[in-house]
């Protein structure tokens, strides 16, 4: 359902662009795709989609607010110098609140180098940062990965995967590396927008091998499976 929601929202975005240009052809309005600060949409939209799909996360909320702040600065609504000075304090304040109210939003779950997935899935995000995660000796049930102007490395080589699972991944001006064990097969369904997926994972000869289904969107970014 998550990947369907993501495709629907991205689809609506491109439909609106098409309608905008069609309106220009009939002189109904003056639509411009490359307005001042248009590039901030590649921060705002993925973070908004992540909020809708996965609920509140510090990473997606921070990315959304930073994107909106940069758009306001580009449009001249707020002075750029002031906005630049506010971004860093805002990040520290948000991190502080996330640490205080972590249990309220996430229960007792926290991100570690070894993340336990037994009975559920986890989300990994990197926005203007790089994160590395390794699953060792635990049953892996699937995950959602978001890399926006950042990178995520997920090492599953020592994870226990004994059934079919789904990984939803979004790379926007970022990169995702996924290392998989030898006993699985990988099937990729990707929406490439100036990006793509490179699947170098070997295929298990076992006809009953578990399958990792990767549902991904790559916009000016890439995903490597090894």
XYZ file of N, CA and C in Angstrom:
678
model
N 0.818 -1.205 0.000
C 0.000 0.000 0.000
C 0.854 1.259 0.000
N 2.002 1.218 0.704
C 2.840 2.411 0.757
C 3.371 2.801 -0.609
N 3.838 1.802 -1.351
C 4.402 2.148 -2.648
C 3.311 2.626 -3.587
N 2.083 2.100 -3.438
C 0.975 2.560 -4.261
C 0.649 4.016 -3.933
N 0.668 4.347 -2.657
C 0.430 5.732 -2.267
C 1.504 6.645 -2.826
N 2.755 6.212 -2.751
C 3.854 7.013 -3.283
C 3.683 7.242 -4.778
N 3.385 6.177 -5.518
C 3.201 6.327 -6.962
C 2.032 7.243 -7.285
N 0.969 7.147 -6.484
C -0.193 7.992 -6.723
C 0.149 9.464 -6.527
N 0.873 9.770 -5.458
C 1.217 11.162 -5.177
C 2.177 11.720 -6.220
N 3.187 10.924 -6.588
C 4.095 11.377 -7.644
C 3.352 11.523 -8.965
N 2.415 10.600 -9.224
C 1.628 10.692 -10.446
C 0.806 11.965 -10.498
N 0.183 12.318 -9.373
C -0.588 13.557 -9.315
C 0.303 14.770 -9.546
N 1.519 14.716 -9.022
C 2.456 15.820 -9.203
C 2.746 16.048 -10.679
N 3.032 14.965 -11.403
C 3.351 15.116 -12.826
C 2.110 15.439 -13.655
N 0.938 14.968 -13.220
C -0.299 15.348 -13.908
C -0.526 16.849 -13.800
N -0.293 17.404 -12.615
C -0.454 18.845 -12.425
C 0.502 19.629 -13.311
N 1.722 19.131 -13.459
C 2.674 19.794 -14.357
C 2.153 19.760 -15.790
N 1.652 18.594 -16.209
C 1.111 18.481 -17.555
C -0.071 19.394 -17.784
N -0.976 19.470 -16.799
C -2.132 20.366 -16.915
C -1.675 21.816 -16.976
N -0.630 22.138 -16.200
C -0.109 23.504 -16.223
C 0.388 23.907 -17.594
N 1.166 23.038 -18.228
C 1.663 23.343 -19.576
C 0.533 23.358 -20.599
N -0.469 22.482 -20.417
C -1.611 22.486 -21.333
C -2.373 23.805 -21.236
N -2.490 24.332 -20.016
C -3.142 25.625 -19.849
C -2.397 26.740 -20.547
N -1.069 26.652 -20.549
C -0.277 27.643 -21.290
C -0.606 27.602 -22.778
N -0.782 26.388 -23.313
C -1.054 26.246 -24.746
C -2.368 26.906 -25.142
N -3.341 26.913 -24.225
C -4.645 27.521 -24.504
C -4.770 28.923 -23.911
N -3.624 29.475 -23.449
C -3.603 30.828 -22.883
C -4.566 30.983 -21.705
N -4.708 29.917 -20.929
C -5.579 29.979 -19.756
C -4.863 30.587 -18.559
N -3.574 30.400 -18.489
C -2.769 30.944 -17.397
C -1.312 30.947 -17.828
N -0.474 31.468 -16.973
C 0.963 31.505 -17.256
C 1.675 30.599 -16.263
N 1.851 29.351 -16.667
C 2.464 28.358 -15.794
C 3.957 28.277 -16.069
N 4.751 28.331 -15.008
C 6.200 28.209 -15.131
C 6.687 27.111 -14.199
N 7.363 26.137 -14.781
C 7.892 25.041 -13.970
C 9.130 25.465 -13.205
N 10.001 26.220 -13.876
C 11.263 26.611 -13.249
C 11.132 27.994 -12.620
N 10.252 28.080 -11.621
C 10.106 29.316 -10.865
C 11.245 29.425 -9.860
N 11.340 30.555 -9.217
C 12.404 30.739 -8.230
C 12.224 29.752 -7.075
N 13.239 28.950 -6.884
C 13.189 27.962 -5.809
C 12.524 26.657 -6.203
N 12.364 26.417 -7.514
C 11.700 25.188 -7.965
C 12.404 23.939 -7.449
N 13.720 24.022 -7.284
C 14.493 22.850 -6.860
C 14.129 22.394 -5.451
N 13.544 23.288 -4.648
C 13.167 22.899 -3.282
C 12.040 21.868 -3.276
N 11.319 21.752 -4.393
C 10.253 20.753 -4.469
C 10.811 19.341 -4.348
N 12.075 19.154 -4.741
C 12.686 17.833 -4.638
C 13.053 17.505 -3.197
N 12.926 18.471 -2.303
C 13.049 18.221 -0.868
C 11.666 18.121 -0.243
N 10.789 19.062 -0.606
C 9.470 19.161 0.023
C 8.600 17.957 -0.299
N 8.510 17.595 -1.579
C 7.574 16.543 -1.984
C 7.932 15.178 -1.395
N 9.197 14.707 -1.498
C 9.507 13.401 -0.892
C 9.274 13.371 0.616
N 9.589 14.473 1.297
C 9.385 14.510 2.749
C 7.897 14.508 3.088
N 7.088 15.225 2.288
C 5.642 15.226 2.509
C 5.063 13.836 2.276
N 5.537 13.158 1.232
C 5.079 11.794 0.964
C 5.457 10.868 2.113
N 6.664 11.026 2.639
C 7.102 10.200 3.761
C 6.234 10.432 4.992
N 5.843 11.688 5.235
C 4.957 11.986 6.361
C 3.610 11.301 6.193
N 3.071 11.334 4.968
C 1.772 10.722 4.712
C 1.852 9.208 4.850
N 2.922 8.630 4.327
C 3.060 7.175 4.330
C 3.403 6.623 5.703
N 4.351 7.256 6.377
C 4.968 6.654 7.560
C 4.691 7.396 8.853
N 3.965 8.515 8.780
C 3.712 9.280 9.983
C 4.901 10.143 10.368
N 4.843 10.700 11.572
C 5.866 11.641 12.025
C 7.207 10.960 12.208
N 8.226 11.522 11.599
C 9.623 11.162 11.829
C 10.405 12.466 11.875
N 11.417 12.501 12.706
C 12.231 13.715 12.786
C 12.827 14.047 11.427
N 13.279 13.026 10.716
C 13.947 13.259 9.439
C 13.009 13.859 8.403
N 11.802 13.265 8.250
C 10.926 13.789 7.208
C 10.345 15.148 7.577
N 10.091 15.372 8.868
C 9.579 16.676 9.278
C 10.641 17.750 9.105
N 11.882 17.430 9.479
C 12.974 18.394 9.315
C 13.174 18.729 7.848
N 13.180 17.702 6.996
C 13.350 17.949 5.569
C 12.241 18.802 4.995
N 10.989 18.531 5.424
C 9.852 19.304 4.926
C 9.960 20.769 5.323
N 10.261 21.020 6.590
C 10.331 22.404 7.063
C 11.519 23.133 6.440
N 12.657 22.457 6.335
C 13.822 23.084 5.698
C 13.517 23.402 4.242
N 12.851 22.476 3.544
C 12.480 22.729 2.155
C 11.569 23.932 2.012
N 10.586 24.037 2.902
C 9.669 25.180 2.861
C 10.413 26.475 3.171
N 11.326 26.422 4.138
C 12.106 27.611 4.477
C 12.961 28.066 3.295
N 13.580 27.110 2.608
C 14.398 27.457 1.445
C 13.540 28.015 0.313
N 12.331 27.475 0.140
C 11.424 27.988 -0.887
C 11.003 29.419 -0.567
N 10.679 29.682 0.694
C 10.295 31.037 1.100
C 11.445 32.008 0.891
N 12.659 31.549 1.162
C 13.826 32.400 0.950
C 14.022 32.686 -0.532
N 13.854 31.660 -1.372
C 14.028 31.842 -2.818
C 12.978 32.776 -3.396
N 11.786 32.753 -2.817
C 10.701 33.607 -3.294
C 10.781 35.025 -2.736
N 11.728 35.266 -1.838
C 11.875 36.597 -1.264
C 10.892 36.901 -0.159
N 10.170 35.878 0.312
C 9.207 36.091 1.394
C 9.937 36.359 2.705
N 11.046 35.673 2.889
C 11.875 35.851 4.080
C 13.297 36.123 3.619
N 13.983 37.009 4.323
C 15.354 37.345 3.960
C 16.242 36.104 4.003
N 17.008 35.901 2.932
C 17.840 34.711 2.824
C 18.897 34.619 3.904
N 19.486 35.745 4.291
C 20.511 35.721 5.338
C 19.929 35.280 6.669
N 18.735 35.790 6.970
C 18.078 35.399 8.216
C 17.714 33.919 8.182
N 17.195 33.473 7.030
C 16.793 32.080 6.901
C 17.992 31.149 7.061
N 19.115 31.512 6.457
C 20.306 30.687 6.581
C 20.770 30.558 8.017
N 20.620 31.633 8.785
C 21.027 31.597 10.186
C 20.054 30.789 11.044
N 18.812 30.641 10.572
C 17.808 29.941 11.374
C 17.829 28.430 11.173
N 18.349 27.966 10.029
C 18.265 26.539 9.724
C 19.024 25.695 10.745
N 20.262 26.081 11.055
C 21.059 25.289 12.001
C 20.429 25.274 13.393
N 20.027 26.439 13.967
C 19.346 26.384 15.268
C 18.077 25.541 15.231
N 17.338 25.628 14.128
C 16.114 24.835 14.007
C 16.423 23.345 14.081
N 17.478 22.911 13.409
C 17.838 21.492 13.423
C 18.177 21.034 14.836
N 18.939 21.865 15.576
C 19.296 21.497 16.944
C 18.059 21.436 17.839
N 17.152 22.392 17.672
C 15.923 22.390 18.472
C 15.098 21.144 18.171
N 14.979 20.805 16.893
C 14.195 19.633 16.515
C 14.815 18.354 17.058
N 16.145 18.260 16.991
C 16.821 17.086 17.551
C 16.573 16.997 19.052
N 16.635 18.146 19.735
C 16.387 18.158 21.171
C 14.994 17.679 21.521
N 13.982 18.197 20.801
C 12.611 17.764 21.052
C 12.434 16.281 20.740
N 13.106 15.815 19.685
C 12.967 14.400 19.322
C 13.539 13.499 20.409
N 14.632 13.937 21.052
C 15.220 13.143 22.124
C 14.327 13.138 23.357
N 13.692 14.286 23.637
C 12.828 14.381 24.813
C 11.564 13.554 24.641
N 10.965 13.658 23.437
C 9.676 13.013 23.204
C 9.798 11.742 22.372
N 10.997 11.159 22.330
C 11.233 9.981 21.498
C 10.283 8.850 21.842
N 10.090 8.583 23.120
C 9.234 7.479 23.524
C 7.777 7.722 23.165
N 7.394 9.010 23.109
C 6.016 9.326 22.773
C 5.706 8.928 21.343
N 6.656 9.168 20.430
C 6.411 8.924 19.014
C 6.844 7.540 18.567
N 7.869 6.984 19.201
C 8.437 5.735 18.700
C 8.443 4.604 19.720
N 7.854 4.829 20.885
C 7.916 3.798 21.891
C 9.348 3.608 22.350
N 9.731 2.351 22.540
C 11.086 2.058 22.990
C 12.030 1.766 21.843
N 11.536 1.894 20.603
C 12.383 1.559 19.464
C 13.365 2.682 19.192
N 14.594 2.322 18.922
C 15.598 3.308 18.557
C 16.477 2.718 17.477
N 17.153 3.585 16.754
C 18.004 3.138 15.661
C 19.393 2.823 16.185
N 19.858 1.645 15.922
C 21.190 1.218 16.324
C 21.908 0.659 15.100
N 23.171 0.328 15.290
C 23.885 -0.331 14.202
C 23.244 -1.686 13.909
N 22.870 -2.421 14.960
C 22.108 -3.652 14.786
C 20.667 -3.361 15.163
N 19.776 -3.371 14.176
C 18.377 -3.038 14.412
C 17.557 -4.313 14.424
N 16.725 -4.473 15.427
C 15.912 -5.674 15.528
C 14.590 -5.451 14.799
N 14.254 -6.391 13.912
C 13.055 -6.256 13.100
C 12.011 -7.318 13.433
N 12.279 -8.156 14.406
C 11.377 -9.255 14.688
C 9.975 -8.722 14.952
N 9.017 -9.185 14.154
C 7.629 -8.803 14.360
C 7.241 -7.502 13.711
N 8.106 -6.839 13.009
C 7.725 -5.585 12.381
C 8.822 -5.042 11.506
N 8.565 -3.899 10.922
C 9.527 -3.276 10.015
C 10.001 -1.963 10.607
N 11.113 -1.459 10.103
C 11.664 -0.194 10.564
C 11.848 0.721 9.373
N 12.046 1.996 9.662
C 12.302 2.966 8.599
C 13.684 3.555 8.794
N 14.391 3.756 7.696
C 15.707 4.372 7.747
C 15.708 5.564 6.808
N 16.122 6.714 7.314
C 16.144 7.919 6.495
C 17.467 8.637 6.672
N 17.918 9.268 5.606
C 19.107 10.113 5.655
C 18.815 11.355 4.828
N 18.770 12.490 5.479
C 18.514 13.759 4.812
C 19.698 14.674 5.094
N 20.428 15.016 4.041
C 21.655 15.799 4.178
C 22.616 15.102 5.138
N 22.645 13.780 5.087
C 23.507 13.021 6.003
C 23.748 11.641 5.411
N 24.568 10.859 6.110
C 24.817 9.486 5.708
C 24.638 8.556 6.892
N 23.917 7.460 6.697
C 23.670 6.498 7.767
C 23.992 5.088 7.289
N 24.512 4.292 8.199
C 24.842 2.897 7.893
C 24.165 2.000 8.926
N 23.498 0.951 8.447
C 22.785 0.035 9.327
C 23.174 -1.398 8.981
N 23.277 -2.218 10.001
C 23.644 -3.619 9.813
C 22.718 -4.488 10.645
N 22.140 -5.489 10.031
C 21.264 -6.428 10.726
C 22.007 -7.750 10.855
N 22.212 -8.197 12.088
C 23.005 -9.399 12.338
C 22.227 -10.363 13.222
N 21.969 -11.554 12.710
C 21.351 -12.602 13.511
C 19.912 -12.362 13.886
N 19.247 -11.433 13.233
C 17.851 -11.134 13.530
C 16.991 -11.380 12.296
N 15.753 -11.741 12.535
C 14.835 -11.937 11.418
C 14.456 -10.587 10.838
N 14.649 -10.454 9.547
C 14.386 -9.187 8.864
C 13.022 -9.268 8.200
N 12.157 -8.272 8.500
C 10.773 -8.305 8.038
C 10.461 -7.251 6.983
N 11.480 -6.521 6.528
C 11.227 -5.465 5.548
C 11.457 -4.093 6.149
N 11.514 -3.086 5.303
C 11.807 -1.742 5.787
C 11.434 -0.710 4.739
N 11.465 0.550 5.140
C 11.307 1.691 4.236
C 12.565 2.542 4.338
N 13.159 2.885 3.205
C 14.408 3.644 3.180
C 14.195 4.926 2.393
N 14.618 6.048 2.969
C 14.551 7.340 2.293
C 15.927 7.993 2.327
N 16.476 8.299 1.170
C 17.757 9.004 1.079
C 17.533 10.272 0.266
N 17.565 11.414 0.937
C 17.300 12.701 0.302
C 18.516 13.590 0.532
N 19.261 13.852 -0.529
C 20.518 14.583 -0.407
C 21.413 13.908 0.627
N 21.370 12.595 0.671
C 22.173 11.845 1.624
C 22.325 10.414 1.162
N 22.849 9.568 2.038
C 23.068 8.181 1.677
C 22.720 7.233 2.803
N 22.209 6.059 2.437
C 21.889 5.012 3.402
C 22.533 3.709 2.942
N 23.297 3.069 3.825
C 23.862 1.745 3.579
C 23.163 0.755 4.499
N 22.540 -0.266 3.923
C 21.846 -1.286 4.706
C 22.469 -2.645 4.412
N 23.084 -3.241 5.438
C 23.790 -4.517 5.297
C 22.912 -5.640 5.853
N 22.409 -6.483 4.955
C 21.541 -7.596 5.349
C 22.223 -8.945 5.184
N 23.522 -8.955 4.954
C 24.212 -10.204 4.647
C 24.127 -11.221 5.774
N 24.032 -10.754 7.007
C 23.940 -11.661 8.144
C 22.560 -11.653 8.781
N 21.583 -11.121 8.057
C 20.209 -11.119 8.551
C 19.532 -12.448 8.234
N 18.498 -12.768 8.988
C 17.709 -13.977 8.738
C 16.514 -13.596 7.868
N 16.517 -14.066 6.634
C 15.401 -13.815 5.712
C 14.911 -15.175 5.233
N 13.785 -15.625 5.784
C 13.268 -16.950 5.441
C 11.882 -16.891 4.807
N 11.449 -15.701 4.416
C 10.173 -15.541 3.730
C 10.248 -14.304 2.844
N 9.273 -14.163 1.945
C 9.260 -13.008 1.057
C 9.049 -11.727 1.858
N 9.799 -10.686 1.497
C 9.686 -9.400 2.186
C 9.644 -8.276 1.158
N 9.288 -7.086 1.632
C 9.209 -5.909 0.768
C 10.081 -4.803 1.344
N 10.881 -4.190 0.490
C 11.647 -2.998 0.852
C 11.167 -1.854 -0.035
N 10.662 -0.792 0.580
C 10.266 0.411 -0.140
C 11.394 1.429 -0.021
N 11.873 1.936 -1.140
C 13.033 2.829 -1.112
C 12.803 4.036 -2.009
N 13.241 5.202 -1.516
C 13.171 6.443 -2.283
C 14.523 7.132 -2.209
N 15.106 7.419 -3.366
C 16.392 8.116 -3.435
C 16.208 9.382 -4.261
N 16.359 10.532 -3.614
C 16.220 11.830 -4.274
C 17.521 12.596 -4.071
N 18.280 12.781 -5.142
C 19.598 13.403 -5.037
C 20.423 12.693 -3.962
N 20.264 11.387 -3.872
C 20.976 10.617 -2.867
C 21.214 9.207 -3.353
N 21.811 8.397 -2.500
C 22.127 7.033 -2.881
C 21.810 6.040 -1.780
N 21.435 4.825 -2.188
C 21.128 3.746 -1.255
C 21.896 2.499 -1.685
N 22.625 1.903 -0.759
C 23.317 0.634 -0.995
C 22.681 -0.437 -0.118
N 22.278 -1.540 -0.733
C 21.675 -2.651 -0.001
C 22.491 -3.908 -0.271
N 23.042 -4.498 0.780
C 23.807 -5.740 0.682
C 22.916 -6.885 1.144
N 22.688 -7.870 0.280
C 21.743 -8.939 0.585
C 22.477 -10.268 0.745
N 21.888 -11.217 1.486
C 22.515 -12.537 1.637
C 22.400 -13.352 0.353
N 23.155 -14.445 0.306
C 23.219 -15.243 -0.922
C 22.012 -16.149 -1.110
N 21.204 -16.320 -0.060
C 20.109 -17.295 -0.141
C 18.796 -16.686 -0.626
N 18.827 -15.468 -1.173
C 17.589 -14.802 -1.569
C 17.614 -14.452 -3.056
N 16.435 -14.148 -3.567
C 16.294 -13.579 -4.896
C 15.788 -12.146 -4.753
N 16.118 -11.310 -5.709
C 15.715 -9.902 -5.651
C 14.926 -9.558 -6.907
N 13.747 -8.991 -6.711
C 12.938 -8.504 -7.825
C 12.698 -7.013 -7.632
N 12.929 -6.248 -8.686
C 12.907 -4.785 -8.588
C 11.750 -4.217 -9.393
N 11.018 -3.297 -8.771
C 10.017 -2.487 -9.462
C 10.379 -1.036 -9.193
N 10.845 -0.336 -10.220
C 11.419 0.989 -10.007
C 10.724 2.040 -10.861
N 10.580 3.239 -10.282
C 10.116 4.413 -11.016
C 11.327 5.317 -11.197
N 11.976 5.301 -12.372
C 13.194 6.094 -12.572
C 12.887 7.481 -13.120
N 13.393 8.488 -12.428
C 13.291 9.873 -12.890
C 14.706 10.439 -12.835
N 15.433 10.301 -13.925
C 16.842 10.675 -13.963
C 17.625 9.945 -12.878
N 17.317 8.676 -12.713
C 18.008 7.837 -11.746
C 17.719 6.386 -12.065
N 18.194 5.474 -11.221
C 17.935 4.077 -11.505
C 18.445 3.146 -10.432
N 18.186 1.850 -10.660
C 18.593 0.793 -9.742
C 19.579 -0.125 -10.454
N 20.673 -0.445 -9.786
C 21.675 -1.372 -10.310
C 21.654 -2.625 -9.438
N 21.077 -3.692 -9.964
C 20.929 -4.935 -9.206
C 22.059 -5.894 -9.558
N 23.053 -5.979 -8.688
C 24.191 -6.871 -8.885
C 24.125 -8.099 -7.987
N 23.004 -8.274 -7.305
C 22.874 -9.402 -6.385
C 22.792 -10.707 -7.160
N 23.432 -11.722 -6.629
C 23.341 -13.036 -7.246
C 21.963 -13.646 -7.032
N 21.623 -14.633 -7.827
C 20.330 -15.299 -7.724
C 20.508 -16.682 -7.124
N 19.773 -16.957 -6.066
C 19.864 -18.264 -5.427
C 19.321 -19.340 -6.365
N 20.017 -20.484 -6.467
C 19.527 -21.572 -7.326
C 18.310 -22.289 -6.753
N 18.018 -22.043 -5.493
C 16.880 -22.693 -4.839
C 15.569 -22.118 -5.383
N 14.710 -22.932 -5.990
C 13.450 -22.401 -6.529
C 12.506 -21.882 -5.453
N 12.719 -22.315 -4.211
C 11.878 -21.862 -3.101
C 12.553 -20.778 -2.268
N 13.591 -20.185 -2.802
C 14.313 -19.145 -2.058
C 13.403 -17.951 -1.795
N 13.528 -17.326 -0.621
C 12.727 -16.131 -0.344
C 13.079 -15.003 -1.302
N 12.101 -14.167 -1.570
C 12.273 -13.082 -2.533
C 12.216 -11.736 -1.812
N 13.167 -10.882 -2.128
C 13.122 -9.490 -1.676
C 12.520 -8.664 -2.807
N 11.352 -8.103 -2.563
C 10.707 -7.239 -3.541
C 11.094 -5.791 -3.231
N 11.817 -5.181 -4.146
C 12.227 -3.785 -3.969
C 11.310 -2.888 -4.789
N 10.529 -2.067 -4.109
C 9.696 -1.059 -4.755
C 10.379 0.285 -4.553
N 10.802 0.906 -5.622
C 11.655 2.086 -5.461
C 11.275 3.212 -6.400
N 11.661 4.410 -5.970
C 11.576 5.618 -6.787
C 12.931 6.298 -6.729
N 13.528 6.549 -7.884
C 14.841 7.189 -7.952
C 14.726 8.476 -8.758
N 14.937 9.591 -8.103
C 14.899 10.891 -8.768
C 16.250 11.564 -8.583
N 17.022 11.636 -9.652
C 18.378 12.174 -9.578
C 19.181 11.445 -8.500
N 18.892 10.167 -8.334
C 19.591 9.362 -7.343
C 19.666 7.929 -7.805
N 20.295 7.080 -7.007
C 20.463 5.702 -7.420
C 20.444 4.734 -6.261
N 20.143 3.473 -6.593
C 20.125 2.390 -5.616
C 20.987 1.252 -6.146
N 21.907 0.774 -5.323
C 22.764 -0.357 -5.671
C 22.417 -1.538 -4.779
N 22.193 -2.684 -5.405
C 21.929 -3.921 -4.673
C 23.082 -4.868 -4.949
N 23.696 -5.358 -3.895
C 24.880 -6.196 -4.045
C 24.713 -7.489 -3.255
